[in-house]
Short mmCIF file of C-alpha atoms in Angstrom, two decimals:
data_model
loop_
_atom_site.label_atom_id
_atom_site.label_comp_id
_atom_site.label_asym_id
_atom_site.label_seq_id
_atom_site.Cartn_x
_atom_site.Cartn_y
_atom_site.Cartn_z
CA UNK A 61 35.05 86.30 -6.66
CA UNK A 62 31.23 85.72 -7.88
CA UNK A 63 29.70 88.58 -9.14
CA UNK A 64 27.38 89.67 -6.61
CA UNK A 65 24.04 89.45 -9.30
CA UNK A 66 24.40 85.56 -9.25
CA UNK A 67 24.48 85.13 -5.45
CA UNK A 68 20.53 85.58 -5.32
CA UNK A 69 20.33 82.57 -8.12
CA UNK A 70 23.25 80.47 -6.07
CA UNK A 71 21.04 80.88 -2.83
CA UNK A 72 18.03 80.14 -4.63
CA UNK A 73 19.55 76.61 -6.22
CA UNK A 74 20.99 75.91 -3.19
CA UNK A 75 17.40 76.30 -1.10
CA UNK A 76 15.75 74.20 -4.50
CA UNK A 77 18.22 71.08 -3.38
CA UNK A 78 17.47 71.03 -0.32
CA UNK A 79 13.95 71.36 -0.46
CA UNK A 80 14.23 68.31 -3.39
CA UNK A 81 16.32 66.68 -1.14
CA UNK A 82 13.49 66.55 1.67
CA UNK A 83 11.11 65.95 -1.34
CA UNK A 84 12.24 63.07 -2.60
CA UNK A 85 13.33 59.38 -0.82
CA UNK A 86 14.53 56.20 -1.92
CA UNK A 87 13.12 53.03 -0.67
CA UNK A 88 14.84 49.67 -1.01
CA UNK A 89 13.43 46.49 -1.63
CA UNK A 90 14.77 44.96 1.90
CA UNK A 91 13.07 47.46 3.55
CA UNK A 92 9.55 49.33 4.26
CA UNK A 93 9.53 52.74 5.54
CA UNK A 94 6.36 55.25 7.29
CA UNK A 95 5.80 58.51 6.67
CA UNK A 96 5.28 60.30 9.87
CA UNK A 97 3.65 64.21 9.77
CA UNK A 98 4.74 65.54 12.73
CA UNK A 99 4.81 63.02 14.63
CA UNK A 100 1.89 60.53 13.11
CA UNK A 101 2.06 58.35 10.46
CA UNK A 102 0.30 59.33 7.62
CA UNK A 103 1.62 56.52 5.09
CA UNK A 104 3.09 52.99 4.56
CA UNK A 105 5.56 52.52 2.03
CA UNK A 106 6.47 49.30 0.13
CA UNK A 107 4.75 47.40 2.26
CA UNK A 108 1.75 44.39 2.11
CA UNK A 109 1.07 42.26 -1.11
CA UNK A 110 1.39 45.52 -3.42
CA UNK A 111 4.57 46.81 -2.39
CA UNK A 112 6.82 48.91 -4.49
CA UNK A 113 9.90 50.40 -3.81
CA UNK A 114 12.36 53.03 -5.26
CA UNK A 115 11.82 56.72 -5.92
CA UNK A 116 9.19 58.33 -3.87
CA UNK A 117 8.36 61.70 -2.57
CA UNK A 118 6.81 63.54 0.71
CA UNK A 119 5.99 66.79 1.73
CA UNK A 120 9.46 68.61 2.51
CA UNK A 121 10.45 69.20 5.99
CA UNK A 122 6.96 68.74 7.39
CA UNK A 123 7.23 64.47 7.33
CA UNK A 124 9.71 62.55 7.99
CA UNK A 125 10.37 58.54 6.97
CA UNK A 126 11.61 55.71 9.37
CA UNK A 127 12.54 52.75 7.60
CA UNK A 128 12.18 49.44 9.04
CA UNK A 129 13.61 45.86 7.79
CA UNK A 130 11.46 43.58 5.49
CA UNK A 131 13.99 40.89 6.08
CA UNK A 132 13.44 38.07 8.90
CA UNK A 133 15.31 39.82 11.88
CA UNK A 134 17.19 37.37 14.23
CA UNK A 135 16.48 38.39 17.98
CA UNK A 136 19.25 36.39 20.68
CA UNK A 137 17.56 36.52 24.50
CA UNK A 138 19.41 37.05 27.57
CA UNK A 139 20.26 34.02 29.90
CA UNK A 140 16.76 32.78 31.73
CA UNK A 141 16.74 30.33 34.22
CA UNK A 142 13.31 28.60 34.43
CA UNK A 143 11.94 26.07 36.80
CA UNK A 144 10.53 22.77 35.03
CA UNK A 145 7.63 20.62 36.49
CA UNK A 146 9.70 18.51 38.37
CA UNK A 147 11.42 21.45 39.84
CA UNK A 148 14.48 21.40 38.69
CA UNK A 149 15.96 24.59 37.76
CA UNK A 150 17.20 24.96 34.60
CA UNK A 151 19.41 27.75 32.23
CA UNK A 152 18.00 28.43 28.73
CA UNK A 153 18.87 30.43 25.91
CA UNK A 154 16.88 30.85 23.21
CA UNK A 155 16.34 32.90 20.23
CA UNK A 156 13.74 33.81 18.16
CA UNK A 157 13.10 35.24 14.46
CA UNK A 158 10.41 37.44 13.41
CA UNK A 159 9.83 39.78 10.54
CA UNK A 160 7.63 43.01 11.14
CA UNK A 161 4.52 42.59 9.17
CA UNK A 162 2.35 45.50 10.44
CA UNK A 163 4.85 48.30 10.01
CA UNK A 164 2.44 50.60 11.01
CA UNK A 165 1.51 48.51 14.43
CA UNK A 166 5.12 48.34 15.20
CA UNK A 167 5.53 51.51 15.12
CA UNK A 168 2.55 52.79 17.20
CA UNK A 169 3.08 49.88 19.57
CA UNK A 170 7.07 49.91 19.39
CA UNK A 171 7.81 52.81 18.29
CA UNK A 172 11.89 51.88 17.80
CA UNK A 173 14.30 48.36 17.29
CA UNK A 174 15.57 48.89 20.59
CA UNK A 175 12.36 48.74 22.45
CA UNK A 176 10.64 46.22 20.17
CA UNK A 177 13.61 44.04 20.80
CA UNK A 178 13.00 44.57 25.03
CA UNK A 179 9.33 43.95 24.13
CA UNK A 180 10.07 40.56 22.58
CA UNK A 181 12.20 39.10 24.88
CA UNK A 182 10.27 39.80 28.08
CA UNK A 183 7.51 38.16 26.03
CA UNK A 184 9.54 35.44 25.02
CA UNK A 185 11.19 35.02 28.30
CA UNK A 186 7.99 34.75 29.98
CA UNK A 187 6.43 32.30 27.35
CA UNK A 188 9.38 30.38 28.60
CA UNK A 189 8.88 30.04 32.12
CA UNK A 190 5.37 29.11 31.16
CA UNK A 191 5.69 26.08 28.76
CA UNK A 192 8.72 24.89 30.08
CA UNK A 193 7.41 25.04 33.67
CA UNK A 194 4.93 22.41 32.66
CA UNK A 195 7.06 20.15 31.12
CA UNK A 196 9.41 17.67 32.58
CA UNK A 197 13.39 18.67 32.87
CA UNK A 198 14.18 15.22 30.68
CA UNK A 199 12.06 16.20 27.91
CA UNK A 200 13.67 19.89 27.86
CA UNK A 201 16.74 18.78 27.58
CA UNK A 202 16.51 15.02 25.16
CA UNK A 203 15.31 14.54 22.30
CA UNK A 204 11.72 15.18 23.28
CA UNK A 205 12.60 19.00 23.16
CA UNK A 206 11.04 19.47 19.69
CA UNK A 207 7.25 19.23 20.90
CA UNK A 208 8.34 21.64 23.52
CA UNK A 209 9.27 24.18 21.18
CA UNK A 210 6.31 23.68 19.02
CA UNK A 211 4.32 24.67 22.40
CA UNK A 212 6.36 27.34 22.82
CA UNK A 213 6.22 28.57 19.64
CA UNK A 214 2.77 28.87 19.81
CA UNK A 215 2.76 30.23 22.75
CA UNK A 216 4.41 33.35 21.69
CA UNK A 217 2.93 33.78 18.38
CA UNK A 218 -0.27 34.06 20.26
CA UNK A 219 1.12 36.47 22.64
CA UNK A 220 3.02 38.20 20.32
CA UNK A 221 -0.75 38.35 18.40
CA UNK A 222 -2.99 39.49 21.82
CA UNK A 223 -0.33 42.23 22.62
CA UNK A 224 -0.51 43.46 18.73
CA UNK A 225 3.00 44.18 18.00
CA UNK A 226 3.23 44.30 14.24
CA UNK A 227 5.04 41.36 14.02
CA UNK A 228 4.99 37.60 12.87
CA UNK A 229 7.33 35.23 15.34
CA UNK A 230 8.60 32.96 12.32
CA UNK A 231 10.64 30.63 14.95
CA UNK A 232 11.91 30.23 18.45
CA UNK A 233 14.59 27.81 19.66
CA UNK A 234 15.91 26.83 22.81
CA UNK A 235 19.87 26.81 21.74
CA UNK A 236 21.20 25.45 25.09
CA UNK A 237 19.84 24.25 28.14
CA UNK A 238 21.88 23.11 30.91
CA UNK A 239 21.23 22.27 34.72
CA UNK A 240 22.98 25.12 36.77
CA UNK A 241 26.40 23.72 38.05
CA UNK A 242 25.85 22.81 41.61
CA UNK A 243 22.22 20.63 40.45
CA UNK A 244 24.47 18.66 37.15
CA UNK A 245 26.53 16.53 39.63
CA UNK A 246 23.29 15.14 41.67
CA UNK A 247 20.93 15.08 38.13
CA UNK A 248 23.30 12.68 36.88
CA UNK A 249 23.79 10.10 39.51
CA UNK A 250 20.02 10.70 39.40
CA UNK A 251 19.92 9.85 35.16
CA UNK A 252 22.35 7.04 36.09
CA UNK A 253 20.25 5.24 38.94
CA UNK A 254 17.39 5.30 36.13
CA UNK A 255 19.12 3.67 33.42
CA UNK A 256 21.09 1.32 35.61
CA UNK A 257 17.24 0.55 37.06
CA UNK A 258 15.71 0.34 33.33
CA UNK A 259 18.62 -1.91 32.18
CA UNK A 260 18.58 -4.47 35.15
CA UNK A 261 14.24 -4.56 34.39
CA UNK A 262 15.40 -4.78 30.49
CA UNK A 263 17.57 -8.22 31.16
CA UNK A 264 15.05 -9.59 33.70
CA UNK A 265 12.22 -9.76 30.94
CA UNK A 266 15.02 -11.06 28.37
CA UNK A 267 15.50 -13.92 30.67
CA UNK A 268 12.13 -14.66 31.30
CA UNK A 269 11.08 -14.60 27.48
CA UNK A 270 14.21 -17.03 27.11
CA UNK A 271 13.51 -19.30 29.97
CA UNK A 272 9.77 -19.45 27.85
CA UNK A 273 11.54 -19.95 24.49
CA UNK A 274 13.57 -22.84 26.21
CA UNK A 275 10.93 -24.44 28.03
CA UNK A 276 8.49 -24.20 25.03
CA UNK A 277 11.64 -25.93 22.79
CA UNK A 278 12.27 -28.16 25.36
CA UNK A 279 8.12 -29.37 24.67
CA UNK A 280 8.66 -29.59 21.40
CA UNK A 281 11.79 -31.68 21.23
CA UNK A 282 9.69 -34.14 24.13
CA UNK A 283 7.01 -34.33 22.01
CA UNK A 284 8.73 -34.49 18.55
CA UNK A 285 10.52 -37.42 20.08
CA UNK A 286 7.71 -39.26 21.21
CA UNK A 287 6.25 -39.25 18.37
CA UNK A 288 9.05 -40.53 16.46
CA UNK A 289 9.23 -43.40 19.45
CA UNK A 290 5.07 -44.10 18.83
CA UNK A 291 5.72 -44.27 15.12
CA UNK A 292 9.33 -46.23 15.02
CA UNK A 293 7.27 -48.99 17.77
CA UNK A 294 4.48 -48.96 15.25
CA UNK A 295 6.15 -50.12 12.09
CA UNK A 296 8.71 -52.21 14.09
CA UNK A 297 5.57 -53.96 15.88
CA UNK A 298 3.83 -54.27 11.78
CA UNK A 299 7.43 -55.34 10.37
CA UNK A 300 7.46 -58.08 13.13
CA UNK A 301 3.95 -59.42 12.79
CA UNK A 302 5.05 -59.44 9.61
CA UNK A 303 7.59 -61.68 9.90
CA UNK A 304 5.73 -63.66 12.15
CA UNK A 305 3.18 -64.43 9.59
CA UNK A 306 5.80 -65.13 6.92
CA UNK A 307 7.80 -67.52 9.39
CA UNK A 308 4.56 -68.87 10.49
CA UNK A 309 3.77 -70.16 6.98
CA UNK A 310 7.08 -71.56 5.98
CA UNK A 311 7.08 -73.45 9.27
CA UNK A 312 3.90 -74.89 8.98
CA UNK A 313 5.54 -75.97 5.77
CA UNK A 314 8.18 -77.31 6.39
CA UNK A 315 8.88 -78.96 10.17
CA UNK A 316 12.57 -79.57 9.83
CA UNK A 317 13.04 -76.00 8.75
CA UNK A 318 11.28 -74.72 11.83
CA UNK A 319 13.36 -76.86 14.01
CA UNK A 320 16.82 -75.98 12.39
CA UNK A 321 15.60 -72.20 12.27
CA UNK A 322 14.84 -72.39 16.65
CA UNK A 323 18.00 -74.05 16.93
CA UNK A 324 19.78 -71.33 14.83
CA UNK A 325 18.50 -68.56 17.54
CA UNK A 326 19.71 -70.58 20.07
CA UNK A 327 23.46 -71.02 18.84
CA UNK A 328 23.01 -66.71 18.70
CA UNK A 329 21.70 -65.80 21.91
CA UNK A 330 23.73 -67.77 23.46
CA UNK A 331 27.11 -68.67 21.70
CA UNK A 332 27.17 -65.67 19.05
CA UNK A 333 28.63 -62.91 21.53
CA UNK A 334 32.58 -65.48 21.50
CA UNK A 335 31.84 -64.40 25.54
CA UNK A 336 29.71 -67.72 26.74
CA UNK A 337 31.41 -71.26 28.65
CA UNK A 338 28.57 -74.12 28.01
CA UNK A 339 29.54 -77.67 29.01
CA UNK A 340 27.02 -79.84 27.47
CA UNK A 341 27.95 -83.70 26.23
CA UNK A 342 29.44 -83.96 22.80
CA UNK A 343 26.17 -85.82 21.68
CA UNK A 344 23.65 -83.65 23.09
CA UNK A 345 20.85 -82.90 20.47
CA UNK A 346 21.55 -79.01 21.24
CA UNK A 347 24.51 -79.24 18.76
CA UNK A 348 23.15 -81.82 16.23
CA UNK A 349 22.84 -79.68 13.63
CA UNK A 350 26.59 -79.57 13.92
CA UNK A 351 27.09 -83.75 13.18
CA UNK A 352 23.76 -83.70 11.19
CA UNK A 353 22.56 -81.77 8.16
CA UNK A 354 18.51 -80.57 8.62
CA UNK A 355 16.96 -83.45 8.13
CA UNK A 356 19.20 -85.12 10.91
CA UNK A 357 21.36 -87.15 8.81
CA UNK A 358 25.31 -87.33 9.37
#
C-alpha cells in the first residue's frame, strides 16, 4: 500500500499530465487544425504557404483544436433529376472534389463535415439544374458532355466563391446520366428516326457528287476523244496529200506507171475481197495487164 506522504506528489503528477496533455497537440501534415477559445477561433494551424506541422501547444482546457483535412476530399451527390432545354427529363449523378482552403471560413461558415458536405451538394445540385437546363439532352449525354462540365464547373466554383465557404471546388463530374425509364424507349426511336434521316440525306449528296464526278468524266472522255479524232484526221489528211504529191510526181513521170498503178486499185476494190462475180470478155483491156507486161507488150 503507498505510503500515504507520496499520495500528495502522485496527485500532483497525475494533475501535471493532464494539464500537459491539454497543453500540448500534434498536428499532421495531411491535416490543418483551429484553435477555438471558447467557442471562437483564435488560431490557424499548419495552414497557407507557411505551414508547419508537428508539436504544438495551447492554453489547457480553455481552447480546444478541430482538425480538418488538407487532402482533396471526394464529395458523391445524391440522385438529381434535372430538366434539359429540350425538356427532357433527365437522372444525374455527379460528384465533386474540393479541398478546404480557408480553414478558418469553413469553419465560421460550416462549422462541421457533415454540414459542409449538405452545403455543397445543394449548391452543386442546384448548379446542376442550372447549366444543364440550358443545354440540350444530346449534348448531356454524348460526347459533347465535356464543355458542359467545364460550365458547370465554373458555375460552382463561383458559387462556391459568392457564398464564401472556405473551400476550392477542384472538379465536378457528371458520372451517369440516363433518361428515366418510361422516356428511354420513346428517346430512342426518337435518336433512331434522326440517324436513319441523317443517313438517307448522307447517301443522297454521295449520289449527287457521283452523278457530277460521272458526268464531268463522261466530258472528259468526249472531249479527249475528239481530240484524238481532230488530230488522227489531221495527219491522215497531211500523210495523204502527201502521197498525193509523191504519186503526182512519179506519174507525171512516168505515164505507163500511172496507168498500171489505176489499174492495180481497180483489181483491189473490186476483185481483192475473193467475194466478187465479173463477166467481162477475155480480151477486155480491164485485165491487160494480165496478157501484157506495163508497157502493153505480151
Amino acid at each position: 500500500m503507498m505510503d500515504r506522504r507520496y499520495i500528495p506528489y502522485a496527485i500532483a503528477a497525475v494533475v501535471a499530465l493532464i494539464v500537459l496533455a491539454n497543453t500540448f497537440f500534434i498536428v499532421d501534415q495531411r491535416e490543418q487544425a483551429i484553435v477555438v477559445r471558447l467557442g471562437d477561433p483564435v488560431r490557424v494551424v499548419n495552414a497557407g504557404p507557411e505551414a508547419t506541422a508537428g508539436l504544438k501547444v495551447k492554453v489547457p482546457f480553455m481552447e480546444q483544436v478541430l482538425r480538418f483535412d488538407k487532402r482533396n476530399i471526394a464529395l458523391e451527390t445524391e440522385e438529381e433529376e434535372v430538366i434539359a432545354a429540350d425538356q427532357e427529363r433527365l437522372v444525374v449523378d455527379a460528384f465533386i472534389r474540393y479541398r478546404i482552403s480557408e480553414p478558418l471560413q469553413y469553419y465560421r461558415t460550416l462549422r462541421d463535415d457533415r454540414t459542409a458536405g449538405d452545403r455543397i451538394q445543394r449548391l452543386v445540385n442546384s448548379s446542376l439544374r442550372q447549366v444543364l437546363g440550358s443545354a440540350p439532352s444530346s449534348d448531356i449525354i454524348s460526347g459533347a458532355r465535356s464543355g458542359v462540365m467545364a460550365n458547370t464547373l465554373a458555375d460552382v466554383r463561383a458559387r462556391a466563391a459568392s457564398s464564401r465557404l472556405g473551400i476550392e471546388v477542384i472538379d465536378v463530374r457528371i458520372r451517369r446520366a440516363d433518361l428515366p425509364q418510361e422516356n428511354m424507349a420513346a428517346t430512342y426511336r426518337r435518336m433512331e428516326t434522326a440517324r436513319q434521316q441523317q443517313a438517307a440525306q448522307i447517301r443522297a449528296v454521295g449520289e449527287q457528287q457521283k452523278r457530277e464526278r460521272i458526268a464531268e468524266a463522261d466530258k472528259e472522255v468526249t472531249i479527249t476523244l475528239a481530240t484524238a479524232q481532230e488530230t488522227a484526221d489531221q495527219t491522215r489528211g497531211e500523210g495523204d496529200a502527201q502521197r498525193t504529191r509523191i504519186y503526182a510526181t512519179s506519174f507525171g513521170r512516168d505515164a505507163g506507171f500511172a496507168s498500171f498503178y489505176r489499174s492495180m486499185q481497180a483489181y483491189e476494190a473490186s476483185i481483192g475481197q475473193g467475194d466478187a462475180t465479173m463477166i467481162l470478155s477475155p480480151d477486155s483491156a480491164f485485165f491487160r495487164y494480165f496478157e501484157r507486161g506495163p508497157g502493153g507488150a505480151r
